[in-house]
mmCIF file of C-alpha atoms in Angstrom:
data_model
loop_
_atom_site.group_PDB
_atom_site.id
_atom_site.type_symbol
_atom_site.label_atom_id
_atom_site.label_comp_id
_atom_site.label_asym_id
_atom_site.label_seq_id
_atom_site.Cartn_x
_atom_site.Cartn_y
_atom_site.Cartn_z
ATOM 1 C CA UNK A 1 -22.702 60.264 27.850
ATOM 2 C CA UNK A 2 -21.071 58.169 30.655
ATOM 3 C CA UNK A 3 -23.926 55.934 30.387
ATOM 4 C CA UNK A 4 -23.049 55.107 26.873
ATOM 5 C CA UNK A 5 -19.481 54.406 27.410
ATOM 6 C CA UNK A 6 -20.306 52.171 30.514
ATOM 7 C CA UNK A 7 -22.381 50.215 28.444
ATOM 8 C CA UNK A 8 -20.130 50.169 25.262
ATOM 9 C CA UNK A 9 -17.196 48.759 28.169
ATOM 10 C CA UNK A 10 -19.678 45.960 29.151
ATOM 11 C CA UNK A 11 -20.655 45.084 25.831
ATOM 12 C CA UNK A 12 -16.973 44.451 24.712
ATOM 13 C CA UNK A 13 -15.909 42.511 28.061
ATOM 14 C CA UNK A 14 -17.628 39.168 26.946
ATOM 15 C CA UNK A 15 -15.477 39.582 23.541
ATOM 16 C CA UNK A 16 -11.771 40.456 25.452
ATOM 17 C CA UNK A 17 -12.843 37.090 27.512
ATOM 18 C CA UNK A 18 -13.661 34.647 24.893
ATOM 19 C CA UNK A 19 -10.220 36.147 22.746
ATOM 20 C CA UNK A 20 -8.336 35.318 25.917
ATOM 21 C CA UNK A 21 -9.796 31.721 26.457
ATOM 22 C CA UNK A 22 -9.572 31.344 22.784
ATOM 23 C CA UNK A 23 -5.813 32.130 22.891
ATOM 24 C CA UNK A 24 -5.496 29.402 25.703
ATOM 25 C CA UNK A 25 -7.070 26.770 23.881
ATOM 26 C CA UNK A 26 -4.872 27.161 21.137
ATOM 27 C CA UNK A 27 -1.749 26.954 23.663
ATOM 28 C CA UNK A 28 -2.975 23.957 25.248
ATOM 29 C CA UNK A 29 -3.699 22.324 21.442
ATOM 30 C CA UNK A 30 0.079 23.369 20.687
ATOM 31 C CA UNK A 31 1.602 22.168 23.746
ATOM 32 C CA UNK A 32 0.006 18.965 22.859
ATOM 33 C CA UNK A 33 1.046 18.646 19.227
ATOM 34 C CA UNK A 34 4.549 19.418 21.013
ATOM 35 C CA UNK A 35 3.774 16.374 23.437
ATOM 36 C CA UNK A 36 2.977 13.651 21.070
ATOM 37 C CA UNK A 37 5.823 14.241 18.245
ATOM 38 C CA UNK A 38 8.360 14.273 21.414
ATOM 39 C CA UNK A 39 6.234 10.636 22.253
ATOM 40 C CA UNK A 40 6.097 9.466 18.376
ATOM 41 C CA UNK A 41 10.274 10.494 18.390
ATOM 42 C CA UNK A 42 10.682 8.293 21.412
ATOM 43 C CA UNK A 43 8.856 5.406 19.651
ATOM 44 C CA UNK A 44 10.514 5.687 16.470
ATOM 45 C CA UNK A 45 14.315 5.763 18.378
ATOM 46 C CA UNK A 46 13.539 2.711 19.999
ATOM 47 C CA UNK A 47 12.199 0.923 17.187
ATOM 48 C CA UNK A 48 15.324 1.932 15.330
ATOM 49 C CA UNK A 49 17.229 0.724 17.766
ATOM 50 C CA UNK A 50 15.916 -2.717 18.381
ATOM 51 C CA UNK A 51 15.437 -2.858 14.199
ATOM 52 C CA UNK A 52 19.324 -2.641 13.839
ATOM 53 C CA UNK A 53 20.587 -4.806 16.711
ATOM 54 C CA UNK A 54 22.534 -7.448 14.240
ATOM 55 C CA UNK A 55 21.664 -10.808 15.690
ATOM 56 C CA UNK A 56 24.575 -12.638 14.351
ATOM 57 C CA UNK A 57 26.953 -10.869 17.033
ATOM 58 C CA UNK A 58 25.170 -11.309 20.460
ATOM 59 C CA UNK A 59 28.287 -12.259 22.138
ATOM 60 C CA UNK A 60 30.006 -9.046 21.016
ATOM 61 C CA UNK A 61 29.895 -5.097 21.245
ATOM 62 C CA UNK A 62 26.760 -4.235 18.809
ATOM 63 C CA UNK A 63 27.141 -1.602 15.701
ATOM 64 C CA UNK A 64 25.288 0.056 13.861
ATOM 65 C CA UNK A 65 25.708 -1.649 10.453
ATOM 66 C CA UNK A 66 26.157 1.414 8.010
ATOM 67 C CA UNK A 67 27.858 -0.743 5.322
ATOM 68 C CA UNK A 68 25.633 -3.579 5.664
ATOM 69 C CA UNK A 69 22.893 -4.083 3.095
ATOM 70 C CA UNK A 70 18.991 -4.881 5.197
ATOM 71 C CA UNK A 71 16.176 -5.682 3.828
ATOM 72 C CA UNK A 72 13.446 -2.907 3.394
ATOM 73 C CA UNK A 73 12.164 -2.741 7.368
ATOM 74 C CA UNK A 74 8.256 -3.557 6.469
ATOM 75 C CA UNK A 75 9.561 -7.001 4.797
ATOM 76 C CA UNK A 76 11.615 -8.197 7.807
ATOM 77 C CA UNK A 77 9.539 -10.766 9.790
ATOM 78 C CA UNK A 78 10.663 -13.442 11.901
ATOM 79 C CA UNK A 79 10.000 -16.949 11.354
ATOM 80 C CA UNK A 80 10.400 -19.945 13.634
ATOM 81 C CA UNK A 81 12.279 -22.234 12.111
ATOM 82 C CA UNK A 82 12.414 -26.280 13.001
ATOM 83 C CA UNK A 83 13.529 -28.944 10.293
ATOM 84 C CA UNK A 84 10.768 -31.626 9.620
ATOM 85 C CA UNK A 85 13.206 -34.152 10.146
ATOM 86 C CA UNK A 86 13.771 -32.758 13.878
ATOM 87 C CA UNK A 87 10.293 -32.147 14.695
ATOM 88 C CA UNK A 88 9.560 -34.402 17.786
ATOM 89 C CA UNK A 89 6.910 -37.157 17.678
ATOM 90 C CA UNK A 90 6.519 -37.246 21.846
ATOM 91 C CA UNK A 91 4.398 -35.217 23.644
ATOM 92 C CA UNK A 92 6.217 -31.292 24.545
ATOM 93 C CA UNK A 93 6.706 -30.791 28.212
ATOM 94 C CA UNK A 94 5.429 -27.582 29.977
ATOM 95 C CA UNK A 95 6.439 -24.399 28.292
ATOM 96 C CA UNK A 96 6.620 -25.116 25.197
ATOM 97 C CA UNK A 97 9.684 -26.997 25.527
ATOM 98 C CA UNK A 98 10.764 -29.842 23.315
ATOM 99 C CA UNK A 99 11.030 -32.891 24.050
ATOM 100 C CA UNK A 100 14.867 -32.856 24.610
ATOM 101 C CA UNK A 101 15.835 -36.593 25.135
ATOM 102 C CA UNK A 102 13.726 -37.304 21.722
ATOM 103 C CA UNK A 103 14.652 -34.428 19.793
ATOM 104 C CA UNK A 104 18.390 -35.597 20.232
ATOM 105 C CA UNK A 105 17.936 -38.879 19.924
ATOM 106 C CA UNK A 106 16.731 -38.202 16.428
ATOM 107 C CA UNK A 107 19.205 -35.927 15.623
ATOM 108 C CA UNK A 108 22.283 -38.645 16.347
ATOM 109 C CA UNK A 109 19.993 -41.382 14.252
ATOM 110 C CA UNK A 110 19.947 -38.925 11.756
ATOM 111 C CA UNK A 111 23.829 -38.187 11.487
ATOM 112 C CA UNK A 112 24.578 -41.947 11.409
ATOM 113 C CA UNK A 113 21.868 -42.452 8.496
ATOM 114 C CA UNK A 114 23.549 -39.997 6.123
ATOM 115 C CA UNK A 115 27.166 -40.864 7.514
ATOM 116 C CA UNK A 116 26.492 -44.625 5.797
ATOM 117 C CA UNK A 117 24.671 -43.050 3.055
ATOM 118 C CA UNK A 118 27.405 -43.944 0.276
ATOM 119 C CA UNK A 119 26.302 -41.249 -2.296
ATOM 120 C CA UNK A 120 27.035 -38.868 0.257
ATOM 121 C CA UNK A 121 30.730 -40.333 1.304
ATOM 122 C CA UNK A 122 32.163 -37.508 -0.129
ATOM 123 C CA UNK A 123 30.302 -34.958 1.469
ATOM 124 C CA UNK A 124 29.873 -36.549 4.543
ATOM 125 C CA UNK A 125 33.004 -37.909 5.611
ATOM 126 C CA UNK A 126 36.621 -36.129 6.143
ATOM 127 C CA UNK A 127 39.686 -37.100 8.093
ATOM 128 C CA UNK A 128 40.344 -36.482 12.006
ATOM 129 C CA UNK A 129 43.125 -34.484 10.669
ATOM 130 C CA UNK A 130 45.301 -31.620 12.712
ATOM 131 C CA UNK A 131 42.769 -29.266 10.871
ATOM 132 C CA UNK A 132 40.326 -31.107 12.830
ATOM 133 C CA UNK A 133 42.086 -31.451 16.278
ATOM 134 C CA UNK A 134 42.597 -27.678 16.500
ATOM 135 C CA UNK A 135 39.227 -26.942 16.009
ATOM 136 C CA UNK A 136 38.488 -28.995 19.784
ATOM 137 C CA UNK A 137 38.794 -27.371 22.795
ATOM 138 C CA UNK A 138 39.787 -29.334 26.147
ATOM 139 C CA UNK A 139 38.359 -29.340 29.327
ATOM 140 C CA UNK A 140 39.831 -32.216 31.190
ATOM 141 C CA UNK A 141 38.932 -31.295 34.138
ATOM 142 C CA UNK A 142 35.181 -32.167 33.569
ATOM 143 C CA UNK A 143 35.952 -34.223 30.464
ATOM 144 C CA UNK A 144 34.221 -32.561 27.961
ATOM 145 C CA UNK A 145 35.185 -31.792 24.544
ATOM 146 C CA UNK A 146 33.656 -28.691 22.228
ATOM 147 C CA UNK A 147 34.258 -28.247 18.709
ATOM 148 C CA UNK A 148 34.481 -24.832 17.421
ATOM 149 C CA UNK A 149 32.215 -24.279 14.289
ATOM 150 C CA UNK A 150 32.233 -20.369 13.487
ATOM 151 C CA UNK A 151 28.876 -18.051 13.679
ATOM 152 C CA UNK A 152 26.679 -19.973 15.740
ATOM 153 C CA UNK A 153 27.344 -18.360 19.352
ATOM 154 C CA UNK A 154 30.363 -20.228 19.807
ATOM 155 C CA UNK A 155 32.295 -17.291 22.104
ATOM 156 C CA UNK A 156 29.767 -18.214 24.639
ATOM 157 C CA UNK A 157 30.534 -21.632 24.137
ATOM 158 C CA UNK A 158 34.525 -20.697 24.906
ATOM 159 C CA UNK A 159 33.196 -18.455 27.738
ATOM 160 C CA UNK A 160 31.502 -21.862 29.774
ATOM 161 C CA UNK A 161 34.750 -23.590 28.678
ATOM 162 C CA UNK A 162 36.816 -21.057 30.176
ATOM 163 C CA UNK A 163 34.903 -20.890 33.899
ATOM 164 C CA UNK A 164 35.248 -24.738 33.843
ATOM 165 C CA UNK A 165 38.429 -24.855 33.394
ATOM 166 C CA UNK A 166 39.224 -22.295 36.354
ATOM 167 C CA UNK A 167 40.891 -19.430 34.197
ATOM 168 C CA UNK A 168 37.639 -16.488 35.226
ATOM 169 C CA UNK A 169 35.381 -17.278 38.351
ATOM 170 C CA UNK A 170 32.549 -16.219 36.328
ATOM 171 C CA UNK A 171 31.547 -15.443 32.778
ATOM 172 C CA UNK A 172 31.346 -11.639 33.738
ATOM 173 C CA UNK A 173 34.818 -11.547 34.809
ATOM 174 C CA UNK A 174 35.840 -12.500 31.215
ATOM 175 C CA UNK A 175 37.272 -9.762 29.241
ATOM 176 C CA UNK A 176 36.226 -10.074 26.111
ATOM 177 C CA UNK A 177 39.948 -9.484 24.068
ATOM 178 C CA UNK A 178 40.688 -12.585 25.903
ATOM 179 C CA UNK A 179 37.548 -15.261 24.650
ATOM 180 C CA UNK A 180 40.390 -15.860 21.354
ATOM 181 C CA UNK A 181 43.405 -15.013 22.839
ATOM 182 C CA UNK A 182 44.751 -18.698 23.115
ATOM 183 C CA UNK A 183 47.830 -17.479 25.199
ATOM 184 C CA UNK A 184 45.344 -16.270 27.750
ATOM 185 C CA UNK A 185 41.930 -18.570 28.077
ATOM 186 C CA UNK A 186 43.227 -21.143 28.922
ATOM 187 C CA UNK A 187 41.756 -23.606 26.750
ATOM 188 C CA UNK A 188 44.037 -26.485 25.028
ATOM 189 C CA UNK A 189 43.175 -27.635 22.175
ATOM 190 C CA UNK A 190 43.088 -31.519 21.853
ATOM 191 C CA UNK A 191 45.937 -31.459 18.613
ATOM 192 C CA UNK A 192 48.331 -30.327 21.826
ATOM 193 C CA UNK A 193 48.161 -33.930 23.536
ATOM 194 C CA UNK A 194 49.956 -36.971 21.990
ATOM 195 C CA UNK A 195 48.363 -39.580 19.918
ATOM 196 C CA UNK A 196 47.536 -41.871 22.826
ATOM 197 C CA UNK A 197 45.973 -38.613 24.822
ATOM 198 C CA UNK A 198 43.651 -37.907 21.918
ATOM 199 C CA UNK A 199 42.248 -41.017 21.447
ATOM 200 C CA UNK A 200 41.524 -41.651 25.250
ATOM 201 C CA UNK A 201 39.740 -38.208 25.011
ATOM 202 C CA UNK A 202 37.926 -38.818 21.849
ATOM 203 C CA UNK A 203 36.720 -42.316 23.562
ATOM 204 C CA UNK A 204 35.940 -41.224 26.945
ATOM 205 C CA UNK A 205 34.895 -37.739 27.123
ATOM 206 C CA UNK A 206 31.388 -35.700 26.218
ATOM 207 C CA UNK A 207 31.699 -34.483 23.293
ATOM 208 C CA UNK A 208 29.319 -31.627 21.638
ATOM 209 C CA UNK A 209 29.206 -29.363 18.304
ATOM 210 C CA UNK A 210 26.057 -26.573 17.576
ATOM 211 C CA UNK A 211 25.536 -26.467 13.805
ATOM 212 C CA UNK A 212 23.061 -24.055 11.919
ATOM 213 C CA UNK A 213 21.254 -23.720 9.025
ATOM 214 C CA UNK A 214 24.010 -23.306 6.569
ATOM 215 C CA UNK A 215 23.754 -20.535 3.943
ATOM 216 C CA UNK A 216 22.252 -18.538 7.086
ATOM 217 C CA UNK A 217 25.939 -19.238 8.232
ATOM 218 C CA UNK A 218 27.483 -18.298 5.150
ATOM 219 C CA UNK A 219 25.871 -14.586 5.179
ATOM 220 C CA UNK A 220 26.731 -14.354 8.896
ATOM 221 C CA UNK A 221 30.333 -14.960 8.216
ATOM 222 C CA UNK A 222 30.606 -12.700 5.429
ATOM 223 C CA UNK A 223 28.666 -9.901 7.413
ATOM 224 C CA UNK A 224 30.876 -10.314 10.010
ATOM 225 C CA UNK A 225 34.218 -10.587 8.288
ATOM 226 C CA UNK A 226 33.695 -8.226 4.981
ATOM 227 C CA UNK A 227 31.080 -5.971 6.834
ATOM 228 C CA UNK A 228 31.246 -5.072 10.150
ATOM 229 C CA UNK A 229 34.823 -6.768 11.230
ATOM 230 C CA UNK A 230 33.847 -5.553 15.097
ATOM 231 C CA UNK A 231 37.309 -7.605 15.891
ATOM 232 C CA UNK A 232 39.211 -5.356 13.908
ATOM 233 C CA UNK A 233 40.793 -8.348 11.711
ATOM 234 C CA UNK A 234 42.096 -6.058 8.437
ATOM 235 C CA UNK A 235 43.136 -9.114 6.608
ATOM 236 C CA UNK A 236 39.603 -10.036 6.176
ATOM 237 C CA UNK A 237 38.856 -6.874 3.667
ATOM 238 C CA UNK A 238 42.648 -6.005 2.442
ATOM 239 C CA UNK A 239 43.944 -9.184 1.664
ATOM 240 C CA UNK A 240 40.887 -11.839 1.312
ATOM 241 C CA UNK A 241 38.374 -10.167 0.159
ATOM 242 C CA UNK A 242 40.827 -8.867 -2.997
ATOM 243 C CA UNK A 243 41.748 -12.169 -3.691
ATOM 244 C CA UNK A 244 38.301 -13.430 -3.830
ATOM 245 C CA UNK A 245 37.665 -10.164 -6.362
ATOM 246 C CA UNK A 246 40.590 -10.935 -8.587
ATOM 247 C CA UNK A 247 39.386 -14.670 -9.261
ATOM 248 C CA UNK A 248 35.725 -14.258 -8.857
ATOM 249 C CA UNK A 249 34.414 -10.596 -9.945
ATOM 250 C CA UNK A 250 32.844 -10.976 -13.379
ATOM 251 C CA UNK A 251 32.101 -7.245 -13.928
ATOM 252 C CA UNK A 252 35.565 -6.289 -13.841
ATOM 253 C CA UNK A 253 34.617 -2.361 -14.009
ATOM 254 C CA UNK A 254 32.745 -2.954 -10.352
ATOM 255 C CA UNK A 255 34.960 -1.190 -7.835
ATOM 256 C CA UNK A 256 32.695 -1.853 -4.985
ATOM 257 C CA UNK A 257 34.097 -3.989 -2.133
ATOM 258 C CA UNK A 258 33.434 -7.580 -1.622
ATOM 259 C CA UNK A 259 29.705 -8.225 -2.811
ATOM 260 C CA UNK A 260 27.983 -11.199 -1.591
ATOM 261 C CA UNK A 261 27.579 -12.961 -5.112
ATOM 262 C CA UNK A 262 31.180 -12.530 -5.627
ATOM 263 C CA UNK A 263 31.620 -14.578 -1.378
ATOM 264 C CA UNK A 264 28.937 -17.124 -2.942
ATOM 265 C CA UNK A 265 30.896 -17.729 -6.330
ATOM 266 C CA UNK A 266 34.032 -17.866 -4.649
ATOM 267 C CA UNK A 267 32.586 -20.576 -1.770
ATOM 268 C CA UNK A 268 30.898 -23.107 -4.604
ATOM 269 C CA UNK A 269 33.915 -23.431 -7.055
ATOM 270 C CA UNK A 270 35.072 -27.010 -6.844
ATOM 271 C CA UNK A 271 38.307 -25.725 -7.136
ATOM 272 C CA UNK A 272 38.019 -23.550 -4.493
ATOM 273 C CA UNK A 273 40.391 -25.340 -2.042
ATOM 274 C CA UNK A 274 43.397 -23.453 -4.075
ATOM 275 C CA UNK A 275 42.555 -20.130 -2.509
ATOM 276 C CA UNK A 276 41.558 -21.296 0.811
ATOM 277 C CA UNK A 277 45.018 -22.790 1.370
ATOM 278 C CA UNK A 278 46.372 -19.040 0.847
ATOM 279 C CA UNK A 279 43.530 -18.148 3.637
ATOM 280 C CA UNK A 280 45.036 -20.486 5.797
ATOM 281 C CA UNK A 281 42.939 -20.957 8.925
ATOM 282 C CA UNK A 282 41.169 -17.885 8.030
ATOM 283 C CA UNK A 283 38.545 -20.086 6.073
ATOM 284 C CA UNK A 284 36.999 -21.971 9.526
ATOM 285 C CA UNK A 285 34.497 -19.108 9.339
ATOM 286 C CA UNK A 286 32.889 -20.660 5.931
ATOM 287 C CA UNK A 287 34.319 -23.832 5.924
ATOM 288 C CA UNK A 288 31.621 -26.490 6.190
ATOM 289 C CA UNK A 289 30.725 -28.430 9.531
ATOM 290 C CA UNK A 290 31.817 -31.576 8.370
ATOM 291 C CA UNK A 291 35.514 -30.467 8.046
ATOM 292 C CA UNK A 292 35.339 -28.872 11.057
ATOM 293 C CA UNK A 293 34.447 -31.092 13.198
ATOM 294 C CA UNK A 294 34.356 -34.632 11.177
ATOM 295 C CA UNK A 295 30.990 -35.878 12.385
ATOM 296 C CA UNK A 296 30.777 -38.900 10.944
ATOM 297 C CA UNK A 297 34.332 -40.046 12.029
ATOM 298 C CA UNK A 298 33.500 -38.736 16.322
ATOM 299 C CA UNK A 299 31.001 -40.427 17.744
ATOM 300 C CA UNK A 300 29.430 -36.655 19.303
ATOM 301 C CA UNK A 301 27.396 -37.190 22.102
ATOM 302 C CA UNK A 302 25.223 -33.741 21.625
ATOM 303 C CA UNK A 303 24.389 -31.438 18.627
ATOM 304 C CA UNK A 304 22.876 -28.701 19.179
ATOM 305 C CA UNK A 305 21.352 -26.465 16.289
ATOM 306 C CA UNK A 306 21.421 -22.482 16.906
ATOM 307 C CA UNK A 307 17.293 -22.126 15.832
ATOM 308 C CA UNK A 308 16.697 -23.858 19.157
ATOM 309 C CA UNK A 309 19.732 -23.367 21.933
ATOM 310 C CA UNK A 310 17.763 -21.082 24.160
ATOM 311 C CA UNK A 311 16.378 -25.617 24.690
ATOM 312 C CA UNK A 312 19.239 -27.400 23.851
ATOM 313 C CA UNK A 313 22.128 -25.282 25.855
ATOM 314 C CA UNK A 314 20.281 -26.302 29.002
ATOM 315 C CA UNK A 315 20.244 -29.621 27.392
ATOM 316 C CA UNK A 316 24.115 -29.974 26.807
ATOM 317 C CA UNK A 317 25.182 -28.213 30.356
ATOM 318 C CA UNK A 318 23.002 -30.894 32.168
ATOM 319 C CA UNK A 319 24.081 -33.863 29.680
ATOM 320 C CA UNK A 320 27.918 -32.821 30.404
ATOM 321 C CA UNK A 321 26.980 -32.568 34.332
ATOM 322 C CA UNK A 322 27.888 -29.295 34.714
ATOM 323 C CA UNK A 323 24.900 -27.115 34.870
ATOM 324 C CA UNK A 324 24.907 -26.832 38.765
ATOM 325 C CA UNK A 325 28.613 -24.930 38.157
ATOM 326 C CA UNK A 326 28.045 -22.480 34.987
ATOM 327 C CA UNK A 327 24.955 -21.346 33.331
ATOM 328 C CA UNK A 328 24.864 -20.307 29.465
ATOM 329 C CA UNK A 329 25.208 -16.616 28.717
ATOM 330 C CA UNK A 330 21.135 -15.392 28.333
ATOM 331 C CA UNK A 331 20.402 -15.395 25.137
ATOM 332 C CA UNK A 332 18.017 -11.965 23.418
ATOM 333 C CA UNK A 333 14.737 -12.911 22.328
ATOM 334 C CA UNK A 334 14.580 -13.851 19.032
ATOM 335 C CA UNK A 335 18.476 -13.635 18.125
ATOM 336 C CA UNK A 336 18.523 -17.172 16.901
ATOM 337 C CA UNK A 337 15.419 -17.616 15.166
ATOM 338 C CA UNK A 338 15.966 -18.366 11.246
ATOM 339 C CA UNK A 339 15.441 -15.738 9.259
ATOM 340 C CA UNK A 340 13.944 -16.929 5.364
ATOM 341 C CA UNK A 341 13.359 -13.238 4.597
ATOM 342 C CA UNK A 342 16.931 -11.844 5.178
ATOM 343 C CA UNK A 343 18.431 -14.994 3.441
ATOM 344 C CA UNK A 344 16.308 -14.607 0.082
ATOM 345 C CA UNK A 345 17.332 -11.053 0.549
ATOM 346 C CA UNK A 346 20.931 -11.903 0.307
ATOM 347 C CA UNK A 347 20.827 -14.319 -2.258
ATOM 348 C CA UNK A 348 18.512 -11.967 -4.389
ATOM 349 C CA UNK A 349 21.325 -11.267 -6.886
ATOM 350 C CA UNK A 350 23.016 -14.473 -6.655
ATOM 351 C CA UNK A 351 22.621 -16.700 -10.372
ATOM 352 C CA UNK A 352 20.564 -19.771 -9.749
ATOM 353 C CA UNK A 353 23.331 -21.492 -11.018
ATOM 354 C CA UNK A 354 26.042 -20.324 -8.271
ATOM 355 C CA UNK A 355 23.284 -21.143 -5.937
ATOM 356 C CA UNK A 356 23.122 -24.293 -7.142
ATOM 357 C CA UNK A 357 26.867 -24.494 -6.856
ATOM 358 C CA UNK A 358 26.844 -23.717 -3.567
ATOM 359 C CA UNK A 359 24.350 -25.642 -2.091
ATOM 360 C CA UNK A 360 26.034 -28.834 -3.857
ATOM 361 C CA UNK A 361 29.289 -27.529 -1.252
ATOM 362 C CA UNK A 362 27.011 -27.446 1.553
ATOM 363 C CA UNK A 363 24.947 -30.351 0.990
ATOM 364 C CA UNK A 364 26.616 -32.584 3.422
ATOM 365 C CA UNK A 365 25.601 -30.253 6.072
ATOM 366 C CA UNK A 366 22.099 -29.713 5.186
ATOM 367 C CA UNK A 367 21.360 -33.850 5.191
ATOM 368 C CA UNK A 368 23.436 -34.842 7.978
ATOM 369 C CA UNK A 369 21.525 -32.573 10.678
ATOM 370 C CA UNK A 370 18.544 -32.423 9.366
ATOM 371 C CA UNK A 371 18.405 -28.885 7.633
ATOM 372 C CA UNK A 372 15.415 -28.266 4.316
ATOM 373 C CA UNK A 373 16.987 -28.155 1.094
ATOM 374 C CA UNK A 374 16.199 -24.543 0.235
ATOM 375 C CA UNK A 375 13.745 -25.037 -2.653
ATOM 376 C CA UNK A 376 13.085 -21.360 -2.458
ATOM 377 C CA UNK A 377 16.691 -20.393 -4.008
ATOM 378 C CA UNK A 378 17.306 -23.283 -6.123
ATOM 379 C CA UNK A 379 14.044 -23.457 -8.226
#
């Protein structure tokens, strides 16, 4: 009888064993699963992350844009973007780097083509008026001379500026409520100096502007002003932005904020200039670059366009003979590449014919450095 239960014991002991290492595998399949969603969570948080960096606001704090509108994530591509006009006909030196001297060259024989283009006078050509003046920042210490134009990594621009002219040791030391604090930077602006004091400037200094492809401007200023507003500027969205509605909504039962269409509508009335006196200086952040910075009436030694600065702000530093003292702020990969996608996005609900409107605003800019007439919106 013993006998029988031994053997009944032994019998079952193989069963007991594989249940137990059965058990076990299952664990080890579990702890696994358990592993790779904690991985494929990682991997989604950073692409997240990197997805919703806004690229129009390296120089300042990043947010995440909850009010913003993006395009649906498996459309968004990035696409290298280089006028034909300013593609260089030399050879490219090592790295893929343009061929600077050329590339500028071209650009300045460009600007003076279009500036004596006399269809274009009226587009092209503007008054070195006070408007003008206080859009130039001084640095008389290396004689150079920047005009501001809005949304193209300009506080960086202000941040060189400001090292140069001995304010901050370095650009670190900069904090960043004072980049547009004009009490505090320490950067004139050339409508400060007398008549005599301008001109010897305008003559004798090194003078430089950065443009950018402009209705890729025009949707950076309105994310940044209507949208995010990372400044804090209120008058932007409770005192523009309703004006704008009041003379420019057409569905009049739309009690959404400022839409884009409505910014686009508003920007290509001829008779816009009506409102923007009641903006006052507000407008520099859509105005275009010709009355900002009357190109065609300075002779600028420099332009540089945004699509290719990580090149050109070497470029301009050396040019001005100042890149042994300051270096430009580095730049994130890929933050000023042009972006087709995002701007057909934008302009998705936009008629043709305030498009067309709006590009016959802007069309000074596109000729005179070189920008493609975007056939893709117009037609």
């Amino acid at each position: 009888m013993n006998l029988g239960v031994s053997s009944c014991v032994f019998q079952e002991e193989p069963a007991v064993i594989w249940l137990s290492f059965d058990n076990m595998h299952h664990q080890w399949l579990l702890l696994a699963a358990c592993f790779w969603v904690i991985f494929m969570f990682m991997v989604a948080s950073k692409f997240i992350t990197l997805t919703f960096k806004d690229p129009d606001v390296y120089g300042a704090k990043q947010e995440f844009p909850f009010l913003t509108t993006l395009p649906e994530l498996e459309k968004m591509r990035e696409e290298r973007y280089l006028p034909k006009e300013l593609k260089p006909t030399g050879k490219v030196l090592s790295g893929n780097r343009l061929n600077q001297p050329m590339v500028h060259m071209e650009r300045l024989e460009l600007l003076k083509n279009v500036c004596r283009d006399a269809a274009l006078r009226n587009l092209s050509h503007t008054a070195v008026s006070k408007f003008v003046l206080d859009r130039i920042f001084v640095c008389d210490k290396h004689k150079i001379l920047f005009c501001q134009t809005p949304k193209v990594g300009n506080t960086q621009w202000k941040k060189v500026l400001i090292v140069l002219n001995g304010v901050f040791p370095s650009i670190e030391d900069i904090p960043e409520n004072v980049v547009h604090d004009h009490e505090k930077n320490g950067l004139p602006r050339l409508s400060s100096f007398s008549d005599s004091e301008i001109q010897k400037r305008l003559k004798s200094y090194f003078k430089f502007f950065i443009v950018r492809d402009p209705f890729e401007r025009l949707i950076s200023a309105f994310k940044d002003k209507f949208v995010h507003n990372p400044r804090f500027e209120p008058w932007y969205r409770h005192e523009i932005a309703p004006g704008i509605i009041r003379k420019y909504r057409r569905n009049r039962t739309e009690t959404r904020g400022l839409q884009f269409e409505d910014f686009v509508r508003y920007l290509g009335d001829p008779n816009h200039r009506w409102l923007d006196l009641q903006f006052g200086d507000h407008i520099i952040h859509w105005v275009t670059y010709v009355e900002l910075c009357a190109p065609c009436e300075i002779n600028y030694n420099v332009i540089g366009h945004h699509e290719t600065l990580e090149e050109d702000a070497p470029y301009i530093l050396k040019e001005a003979g100042i890149d042994h003292l300051v270096s430009y702020p580095t730049i994130p990969p890929g933050i000023t590449v042009y972006n087709k996608t995002k701007v057909e996005h934008y302009f998705l609900g936009v008629s043709k014919r305030d498009i067309r409107r709006l590009y016959a605003r802007f069309e000074g800019d596109f000729k005179l450095f070189g920008y493609q007439k975007p056939d893709f919106l117009l037609n």
